[in-house]
């Protein structure tokens, strides 16, 4: 039996079947929606005492 291609991976665009739980190209989960956000890391600098000569 040949599986028909019914959708594409939202991460890499690879063709996948409805039965696939993971993309066979990139390994992304096909069963749940994942929101990807890119956040800049927060860097907190500790105040330092001024040193005068």
GROMACS .gro file of N, CA and C in nm, residues 12-38:
model
   81
   12UNK      N    1   1.027   2.240   0.764
   12UNK     CA    2   1.120   2.228   0.651
   12UNK      C    3   1.050   2.217   0.516
   13UNK      N    4   0.918   2.197   0.516
   13UNK     CA    5   0.845   2.187   0.391
   13UNK      C    6   0.844   2.049   0.327
   14UNK      N    7   0.904   1.951   0.393
   14UNK     CA    8   0.908   1.815   0.340
   14UNK      C    9   0.767   1.758   0.332
   15UNK      N   10   0.739   1.679   0.228
   15UNK     CA   11   0.609   1.614   0.215
   15UNK      C   12   0.599   1.500   0.315
   16UNK      N   13   0.486   1.495   0.387
   16UNK     CA   14   0.462   1.391   0.487
   16UNK      C   15   0.321   1.336   0.469
   17UNK      N   16   0.297   1.219   0.528
   17UNK     CA   17   0.164   1.159   0.520
   17UNK      C   18   0.086   1.191   0.647
   18UNK      N   19  -0.043   1.169   0.642
   18UNK     CA   20  -0.128   1.195   0.756
   18UNK      C   21  -0.094   1.105   0.874
   19UNK      N   22  -0.036   0.988   0.848
   19UNK     CA   23  -0.003   0.894   0.954
   19UNK      C   24   0.127   0.929   1.027
   20UNK      N   25   0.211   1.013   0.967
   20UNK     CA   26   0.340   1.046   1.026
   20UNK      C   27   0.323   1.132   1.152
   21UNK      N   28   0.395   1.093   1.258
   21UNK     CA   29   0.395   1.173   1.381
   21UNK      C   30   0.512   1.271   1.381
   22UNK      N   31   0.618   1.236   1.307
   22UNK     CA   32   0.737   1.320   1.298
   22UNK      C   33   0.780   1.331   1.152
   23UNK      N   34   0.838   1.444   1.117
   23UNK     CA   35   0.890   1.463   0.983
   23UNK      C   36   1.010   1.371   0.963
   24UNK      N   37   1.013   1.297   0.853
   24UNK     CA   38   1.126   1.207   0.829
   24UNK      C   39   1.247   1.281   0.772
   25UNK      N   40   1.235   1.411   0.750
   25UNK     CA   41   1.348   1.490   0.701
   25UNK      C   42   1.416   1.565   0.816
   26UNK      N   43   1.338   1.641   0.896
   26UNK     CA   44   1.399   1.723   1.002
   26UNK      C   45   1.367   1.674   1.142
   27UNK      N   46   1.272   1.580   1.156
   27UNK     CA   47   1.240   1.524   1.287
   27UNK      C   48   1.139   1.605   1.367
   28UNK      N   49   1.083   1.709   1.309
   28UNK     CA   50   0.986   1.793   1.381
   28UNK      C   51   0.859   1.715   1.410
   29UNK      N   52   0.798   1.744   1.525
   29UNK     CA   53   0.671   1.682   1.561
   29UNK      C   54   0.562   1.735   1.470
   30UNK      N   55   0.481   1.646   1.417
   30UNK     CA   56   0.371   1.685   1.330
   30UNK      C   57   0.237   1.678   1.400
   31UNK      N   58   0.237   1.640   1.528
   31UNK     CA   59   0.112   1.619   1.599
   31UNK      C   60   0.071   1.735   1.687
   32UNK      N   61   0.159   1.829   1.711
   32UNK     CA   62   0.123   1.942   1.795
   32UNK      C   63   0.179   2.071   1.736
   33UNK      N   64   0.109   2.179   1.762
   33UNK     CA   65   0.155   2.309   1.716
   33UNK      C   66   0.259   2.361   1.814
   34UNK      N   67   0.370   2.408   1.761
   34UNK     CA   68   0.477   2.461   1.845
   34UNK      C   69   0.501   2.604   1.802
   35UNK      N   70   0.496   2.695   1.899
   35UNK     CA   71   0.523   2.835   1.869
   35UNK      C   72   0.671   2.862   1.894
   36UNK      N   73   0.737   2.913   1.793
   36UNK     CA   74   0.879   2.943   1.806
   36UNK      C   75   0.895   3.093   1.818
   37UNK      N   76   0.962   3.133   1.924
   37UNK     CA   77   0.989   3.274   1.942
   37UNK      C   78   1.137   3.291   1.968
   38UNK      N   79   1.192   3.393   1.910
   38UNK     CA   80   1.333   3.423   1.932
   38UNK      C   81   1.339   3.541   2.028
   0.00000   0.00000   0.00000
